Coordinates of C-alpha atoms and ligand atoms in Angstrom, one line a residue:
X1 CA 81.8 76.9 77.0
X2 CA 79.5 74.1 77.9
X3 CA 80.0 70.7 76.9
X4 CA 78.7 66.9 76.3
X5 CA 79.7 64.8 79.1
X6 CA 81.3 62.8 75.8
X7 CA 82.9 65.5 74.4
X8 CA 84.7 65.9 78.1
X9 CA 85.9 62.3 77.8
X10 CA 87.4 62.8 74.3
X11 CA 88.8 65.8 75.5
X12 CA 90.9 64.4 78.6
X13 CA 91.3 61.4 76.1
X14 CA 93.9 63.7 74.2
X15 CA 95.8 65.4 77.6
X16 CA 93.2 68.0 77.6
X17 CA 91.7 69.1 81.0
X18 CA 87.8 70.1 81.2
X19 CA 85.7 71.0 84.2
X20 CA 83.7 68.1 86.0
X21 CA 80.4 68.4 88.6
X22 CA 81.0 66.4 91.5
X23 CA 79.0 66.5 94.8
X24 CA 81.4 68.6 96.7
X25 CA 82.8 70.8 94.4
X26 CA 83.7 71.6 90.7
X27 CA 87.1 69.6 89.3
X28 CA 89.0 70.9 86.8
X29 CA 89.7 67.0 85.4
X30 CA 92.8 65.5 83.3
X31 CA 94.9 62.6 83.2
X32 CA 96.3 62.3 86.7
X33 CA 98.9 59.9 84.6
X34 CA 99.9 62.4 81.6
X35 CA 102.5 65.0 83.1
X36 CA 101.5 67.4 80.0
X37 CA 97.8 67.1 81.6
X38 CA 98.8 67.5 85.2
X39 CA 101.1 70.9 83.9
X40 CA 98.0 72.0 82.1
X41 CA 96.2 72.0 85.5
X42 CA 99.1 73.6 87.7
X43 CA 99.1 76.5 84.8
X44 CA 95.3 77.1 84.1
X45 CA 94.7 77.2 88.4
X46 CA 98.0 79.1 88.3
X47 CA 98.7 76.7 91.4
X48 CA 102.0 76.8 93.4
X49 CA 103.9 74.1 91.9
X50 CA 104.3 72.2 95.1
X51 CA 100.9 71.9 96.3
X52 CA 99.3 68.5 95.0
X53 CA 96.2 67.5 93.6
X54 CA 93.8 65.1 94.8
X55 CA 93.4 61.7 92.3
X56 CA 89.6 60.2 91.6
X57 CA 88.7 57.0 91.5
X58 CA 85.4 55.7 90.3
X59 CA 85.6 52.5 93.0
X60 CA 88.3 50.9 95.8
X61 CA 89.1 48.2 93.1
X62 CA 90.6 50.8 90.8
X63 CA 92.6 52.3 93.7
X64 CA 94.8 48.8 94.3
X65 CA 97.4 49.6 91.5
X66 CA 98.5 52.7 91.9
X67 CA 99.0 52.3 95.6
X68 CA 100.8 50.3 98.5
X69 CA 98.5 48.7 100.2
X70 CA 94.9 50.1 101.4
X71 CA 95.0 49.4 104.9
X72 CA 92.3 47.9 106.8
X73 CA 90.8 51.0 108.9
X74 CA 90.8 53.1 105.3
X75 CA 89.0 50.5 103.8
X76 CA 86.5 50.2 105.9
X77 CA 85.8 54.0 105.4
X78 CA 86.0 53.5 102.0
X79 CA 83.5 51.1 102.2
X80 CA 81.1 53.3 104.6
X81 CA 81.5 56.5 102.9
X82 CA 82.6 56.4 99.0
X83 CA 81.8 57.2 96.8
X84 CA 81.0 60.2 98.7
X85 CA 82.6 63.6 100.3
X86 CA 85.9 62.2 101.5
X87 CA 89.5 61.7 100.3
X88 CA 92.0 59.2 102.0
X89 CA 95.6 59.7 102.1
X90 CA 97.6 56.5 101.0
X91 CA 101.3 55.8 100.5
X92 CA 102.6 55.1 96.9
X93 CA 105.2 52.7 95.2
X94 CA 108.0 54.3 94.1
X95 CA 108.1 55.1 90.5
X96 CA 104.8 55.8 90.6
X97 CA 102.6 57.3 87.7
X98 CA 100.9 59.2 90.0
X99 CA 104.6 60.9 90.5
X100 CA 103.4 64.4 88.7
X101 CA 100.2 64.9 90.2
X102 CA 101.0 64.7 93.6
X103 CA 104.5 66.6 93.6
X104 CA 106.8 64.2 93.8
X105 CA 105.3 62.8 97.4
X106 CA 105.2 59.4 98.9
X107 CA 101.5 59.9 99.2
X108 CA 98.8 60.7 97.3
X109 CA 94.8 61.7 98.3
X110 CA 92.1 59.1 96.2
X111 CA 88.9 60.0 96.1
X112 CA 85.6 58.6 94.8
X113 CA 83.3 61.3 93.7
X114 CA 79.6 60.6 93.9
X115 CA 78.3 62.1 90.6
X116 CA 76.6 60.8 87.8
X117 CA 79.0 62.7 85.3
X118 CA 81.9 62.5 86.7
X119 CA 81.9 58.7 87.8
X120 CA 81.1 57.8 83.7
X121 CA 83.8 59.8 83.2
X122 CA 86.3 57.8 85.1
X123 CA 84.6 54.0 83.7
X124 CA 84.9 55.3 80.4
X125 CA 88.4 56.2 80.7
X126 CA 90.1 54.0 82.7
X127 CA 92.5 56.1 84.5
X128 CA 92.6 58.3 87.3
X129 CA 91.8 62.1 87.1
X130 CA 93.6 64.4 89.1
X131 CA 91.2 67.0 89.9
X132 CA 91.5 69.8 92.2
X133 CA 89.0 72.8 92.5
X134 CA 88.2 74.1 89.4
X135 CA 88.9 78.3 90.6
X136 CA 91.9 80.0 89.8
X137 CA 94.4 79.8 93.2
X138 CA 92.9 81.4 95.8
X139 CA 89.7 82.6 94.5
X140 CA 86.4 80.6 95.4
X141 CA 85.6 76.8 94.6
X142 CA 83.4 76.7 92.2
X143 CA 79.8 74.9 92.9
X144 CA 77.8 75.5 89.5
X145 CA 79.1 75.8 86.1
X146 CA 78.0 79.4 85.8
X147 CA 80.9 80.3 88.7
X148 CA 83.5 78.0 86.6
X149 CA 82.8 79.4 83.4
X150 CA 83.1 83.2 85.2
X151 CA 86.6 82.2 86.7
X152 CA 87.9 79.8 84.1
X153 CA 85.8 80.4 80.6
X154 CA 88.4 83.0 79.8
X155 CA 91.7 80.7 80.2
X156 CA 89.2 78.4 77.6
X157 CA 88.1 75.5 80.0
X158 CA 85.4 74.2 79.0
X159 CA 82.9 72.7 81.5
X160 CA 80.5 70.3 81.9
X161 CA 76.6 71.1 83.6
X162 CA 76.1 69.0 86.1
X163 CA 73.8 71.3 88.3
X164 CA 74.7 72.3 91.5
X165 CA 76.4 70.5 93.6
X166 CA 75.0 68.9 96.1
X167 CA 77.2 69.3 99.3
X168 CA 78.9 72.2 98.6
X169 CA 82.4 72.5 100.6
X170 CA 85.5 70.4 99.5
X171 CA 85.6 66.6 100.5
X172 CA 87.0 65.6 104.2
X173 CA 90.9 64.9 103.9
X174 CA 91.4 61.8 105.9
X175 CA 94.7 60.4 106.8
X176 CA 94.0 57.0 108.4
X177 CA 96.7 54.3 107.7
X178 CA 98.1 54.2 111.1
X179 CA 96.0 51.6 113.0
X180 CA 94.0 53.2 116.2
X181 CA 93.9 57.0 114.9
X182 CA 92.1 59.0 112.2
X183 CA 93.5 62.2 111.0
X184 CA 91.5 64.8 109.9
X185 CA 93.7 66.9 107.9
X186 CA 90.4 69.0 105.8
X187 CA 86.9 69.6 107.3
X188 CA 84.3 68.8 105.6
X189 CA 80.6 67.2 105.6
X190 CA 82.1 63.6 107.3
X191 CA 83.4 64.6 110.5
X192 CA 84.9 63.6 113.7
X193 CA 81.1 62.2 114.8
X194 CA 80.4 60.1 111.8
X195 CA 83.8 58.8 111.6
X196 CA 83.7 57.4 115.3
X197 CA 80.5 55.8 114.3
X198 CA 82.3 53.1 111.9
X199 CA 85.2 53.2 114.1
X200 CA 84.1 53.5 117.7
X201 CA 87.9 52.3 119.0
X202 CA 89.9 54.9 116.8
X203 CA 91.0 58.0 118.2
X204 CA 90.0 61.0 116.0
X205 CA 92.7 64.3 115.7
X206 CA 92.4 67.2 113.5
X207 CA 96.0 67.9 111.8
X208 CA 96.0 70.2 109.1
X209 CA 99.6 71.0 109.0
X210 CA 101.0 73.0 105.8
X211 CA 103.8 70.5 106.3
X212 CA 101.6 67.6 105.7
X213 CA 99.0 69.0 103.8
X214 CA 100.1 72.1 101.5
X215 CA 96.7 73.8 100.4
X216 CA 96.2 74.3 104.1
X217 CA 98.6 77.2 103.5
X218 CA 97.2 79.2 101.1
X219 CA 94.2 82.1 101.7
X220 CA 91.1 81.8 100.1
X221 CA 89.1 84.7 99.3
X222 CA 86.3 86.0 97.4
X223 CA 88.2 88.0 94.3
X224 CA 86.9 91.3 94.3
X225 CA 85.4 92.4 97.5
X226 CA 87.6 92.2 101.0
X227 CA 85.4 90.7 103.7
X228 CA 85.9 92.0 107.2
X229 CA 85.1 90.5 110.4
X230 CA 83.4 92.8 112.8
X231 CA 81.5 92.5 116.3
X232 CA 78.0 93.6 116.9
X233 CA 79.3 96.5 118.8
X234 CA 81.1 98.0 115.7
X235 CA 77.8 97.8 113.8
X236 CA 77.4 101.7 114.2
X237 CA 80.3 102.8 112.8
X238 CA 79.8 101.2 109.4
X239 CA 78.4 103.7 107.0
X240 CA 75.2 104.0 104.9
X241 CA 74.9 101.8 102.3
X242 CA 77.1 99.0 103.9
X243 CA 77.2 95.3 102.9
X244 CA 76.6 93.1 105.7
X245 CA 76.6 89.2 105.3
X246 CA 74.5 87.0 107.7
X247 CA 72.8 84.1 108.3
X248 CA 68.7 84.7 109.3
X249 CA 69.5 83.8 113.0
X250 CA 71.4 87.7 113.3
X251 CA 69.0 89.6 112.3
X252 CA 67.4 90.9 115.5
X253 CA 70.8 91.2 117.2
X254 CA 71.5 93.3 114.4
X255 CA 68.6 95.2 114.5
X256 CA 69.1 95.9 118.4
X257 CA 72.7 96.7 118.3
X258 CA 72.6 99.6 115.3
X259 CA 69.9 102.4 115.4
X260 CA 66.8 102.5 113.1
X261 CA 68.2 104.9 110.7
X262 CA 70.8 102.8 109.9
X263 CA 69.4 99.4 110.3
X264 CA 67.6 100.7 107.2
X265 CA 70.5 101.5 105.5
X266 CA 72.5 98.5 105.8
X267 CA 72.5 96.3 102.4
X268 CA 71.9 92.7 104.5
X269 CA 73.0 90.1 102.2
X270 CA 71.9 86.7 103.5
X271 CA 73.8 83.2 103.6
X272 CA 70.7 81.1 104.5
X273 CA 69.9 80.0 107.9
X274 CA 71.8 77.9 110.7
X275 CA 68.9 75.5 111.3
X276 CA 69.3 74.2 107.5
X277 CA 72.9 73.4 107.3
X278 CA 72.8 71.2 104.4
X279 CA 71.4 74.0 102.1
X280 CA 73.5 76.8 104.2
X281 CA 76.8 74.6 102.9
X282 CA 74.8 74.0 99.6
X283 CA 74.5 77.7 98.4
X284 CA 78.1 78.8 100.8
X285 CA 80.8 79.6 98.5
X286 CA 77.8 80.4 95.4
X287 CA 76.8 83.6 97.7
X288 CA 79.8 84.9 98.4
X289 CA 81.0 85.0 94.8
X290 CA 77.8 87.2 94.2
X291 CA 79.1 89.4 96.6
X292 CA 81.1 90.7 94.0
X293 CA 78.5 91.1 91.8
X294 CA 77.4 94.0 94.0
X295 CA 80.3 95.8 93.0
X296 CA 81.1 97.5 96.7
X297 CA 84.4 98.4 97.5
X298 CA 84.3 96.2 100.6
X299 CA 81.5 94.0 102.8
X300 CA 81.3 92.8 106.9
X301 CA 79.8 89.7 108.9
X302 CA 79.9 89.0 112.5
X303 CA 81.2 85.9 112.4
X304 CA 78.2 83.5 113.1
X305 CA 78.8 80.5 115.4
X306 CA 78.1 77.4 112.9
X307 CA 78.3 74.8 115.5
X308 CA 79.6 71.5 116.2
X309 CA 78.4 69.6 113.6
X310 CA 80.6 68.7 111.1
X311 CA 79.4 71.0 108.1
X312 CA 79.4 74.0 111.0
X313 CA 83.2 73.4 111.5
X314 CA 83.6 72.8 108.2
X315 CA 82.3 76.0 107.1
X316 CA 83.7 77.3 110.5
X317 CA 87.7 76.5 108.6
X318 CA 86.4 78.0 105.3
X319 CA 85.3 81.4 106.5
X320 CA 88.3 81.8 108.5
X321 CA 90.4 81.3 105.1
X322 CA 88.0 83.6 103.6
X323 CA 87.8 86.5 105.8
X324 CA 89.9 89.9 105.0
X325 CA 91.6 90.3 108.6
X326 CA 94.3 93.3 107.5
X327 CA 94.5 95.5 104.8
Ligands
TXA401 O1 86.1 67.8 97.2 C1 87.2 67.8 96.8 O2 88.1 67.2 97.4 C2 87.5 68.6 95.5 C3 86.8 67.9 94.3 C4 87.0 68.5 93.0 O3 87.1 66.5 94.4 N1 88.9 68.7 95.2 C5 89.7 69.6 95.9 O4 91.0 69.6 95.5 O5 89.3 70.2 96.9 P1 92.0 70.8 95.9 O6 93.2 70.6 95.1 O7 91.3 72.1 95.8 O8 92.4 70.5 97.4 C6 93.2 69.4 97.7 C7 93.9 69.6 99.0 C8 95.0 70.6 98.9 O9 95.0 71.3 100.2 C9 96.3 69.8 98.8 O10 97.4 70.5 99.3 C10 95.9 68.5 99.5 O11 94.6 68.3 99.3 N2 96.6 67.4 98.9 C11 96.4 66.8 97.7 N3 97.2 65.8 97.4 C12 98.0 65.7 98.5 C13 99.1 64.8 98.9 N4 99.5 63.8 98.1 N5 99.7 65.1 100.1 C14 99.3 66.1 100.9 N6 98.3 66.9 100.6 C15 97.7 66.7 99.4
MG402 MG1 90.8 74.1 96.1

């Protein structure tokens, strides 16, 4: 079900949670304060119950309650990047409300989205939203309402249009409290590069740990259809009718590594094209869920080399979640 961006307010208003556009991804939105709300969330996404969920702010001055202290380095890439596709972790007071949403942690991740919807959303109401993903665990983010409506309509989450969004991969996870370093503990479209750009002094590491960051543990995966990883040279032995992802910049080495019988029979699905990154991460996760649409039993990709920029690696990590290696 579709709704008004007002009927979405009332609706978290009363503990309910709703599905919210934002740049990066679709939230599935409640009252980062209100356990019930927070349970709701764990239960609809059938989430672990110890991996925690991001809170959204609509600007830094909102942030100061709920946390310690916003230490100088964070700030300054608050002020440089947010609202926008990045999430800082920050210690929290004890007692906190914010207790529920993140687990029971010291920390929590604060984000400010950069969406029309979603920021009136947060003014309007005043408090926090804890908003993870708006997929069931495991399956696909979501990056139009169409694919939330298709994973989620039938739990009845409502959701509200806000288009597609506009980056398409999750926000960048940043930890960087301790003075000197930045750590990078979730690709995405700010990277290593634009980071040393504010900070040209501060040493940049990539840490994901489970340990520190729990969603770093789990799979994700298109639902239906396994994707395997293959290598040109396998390309013959997949048989007619085969599904076979790529971006544009594989087609002739496809073409010269399988013969011309079967390069006709190959179903060649594309993901866009290397040399348009922004769109490539734009339409990502939107093309593989129509992979299931398809309805094939199973699909391939050579895994394309996306580069060094920081939406290549990011879509680099998410592939590598995505990918069917056994089974
Ligand atoms: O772009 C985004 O960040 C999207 C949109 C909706 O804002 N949200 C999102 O949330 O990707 P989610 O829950 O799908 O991913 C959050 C990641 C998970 O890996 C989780 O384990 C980690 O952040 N996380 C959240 N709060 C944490 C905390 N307090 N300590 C450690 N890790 C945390
Ligand atoms: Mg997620």
């Amino acid at each position: 079900m579709r709704i008004s961006v007002e009927q979405a307010i009332d609706l978290i208003r009363t503990g309910e949670v709703v599905a919210l556009p934002t740049e990066t991804v679709y939230g599935l939105a409640g009252d980062a304060t209100n356990p019930n709300a927070v349970a709701r969330i764990f239960e609809v996404k059938r989430r672990p119950a110890d991996n925690p969920l991001i809170c959204h702010f609509p600007d830094v001055a909102s942030i100061y309650p709920y946390v310690m202290s916003i230490p100088k380095q964070t700030l300054r890439l608050m002020e440089t990047f947010s609202p926008g596709p990045i999430s800082f972790m920050l210690d929290l007071p004890e007692n906190s409300p914010l207790f529920f949403a993140t687990c029971g942690r010291s920390q929590v991740i604060v984000r400010m989205p950069k969406h029309e919807v979603f920021l009136k959303v947060l003014k309007e109401l005043g408090v926090p939203l804890a908003a993870p993903s708006a997929n069931t665990s495991g399956r696909l983010s979501p990056t139009n309402a169409e694919m939330v409506e298709l994973d989620l309509g039938c739990v009845g989450i409502a959701v509200v249009d806000g288009g597609s969004c506009s980056v398409g991969v999750e926000s960048t996870i940043v930890d960087a409290r301790t003075e000197g370093t930045i750590t990078i503990l979730r690709l995405g479209a700010i990277g290593r590069q634009e980071l040393q750009r504010v900070l040209p002094e501060v040493e940049v590491h990539y840490g994901a740990t489970p340990a520190v960051v729990p969603g770093s543990r789990y799979r994700h995966y298109a639902p239906a259809t396994p994707l395997y990883p293959i290598t040109e040279h396998s390309l013959t032995t997949l048989s007619p009718g085969s599904v076979l992802l790529l971006v544009d910049e594989q087609r002739e080495q496809i073409y010269q590594n399988c013969s011309a019988e079967q390069a006709v029979t190959l179903r060649l699905v594309s993901l866009g094209r290397l040399s348009d990154m922004e769109e490539l991460a734009r339409s990502f996760y939107r093309r593989l869920f129509e992979l299931d649409r398809l309805g094939v039993s199973a699909a391939y990709i050579i895994p394309p080399d996306f580069g060094h920029s920081a939406l290549g690696k990011a879509l680099q990590d998410r592939l590598q979640r995505i990918l069917t290696t056994h089974g």
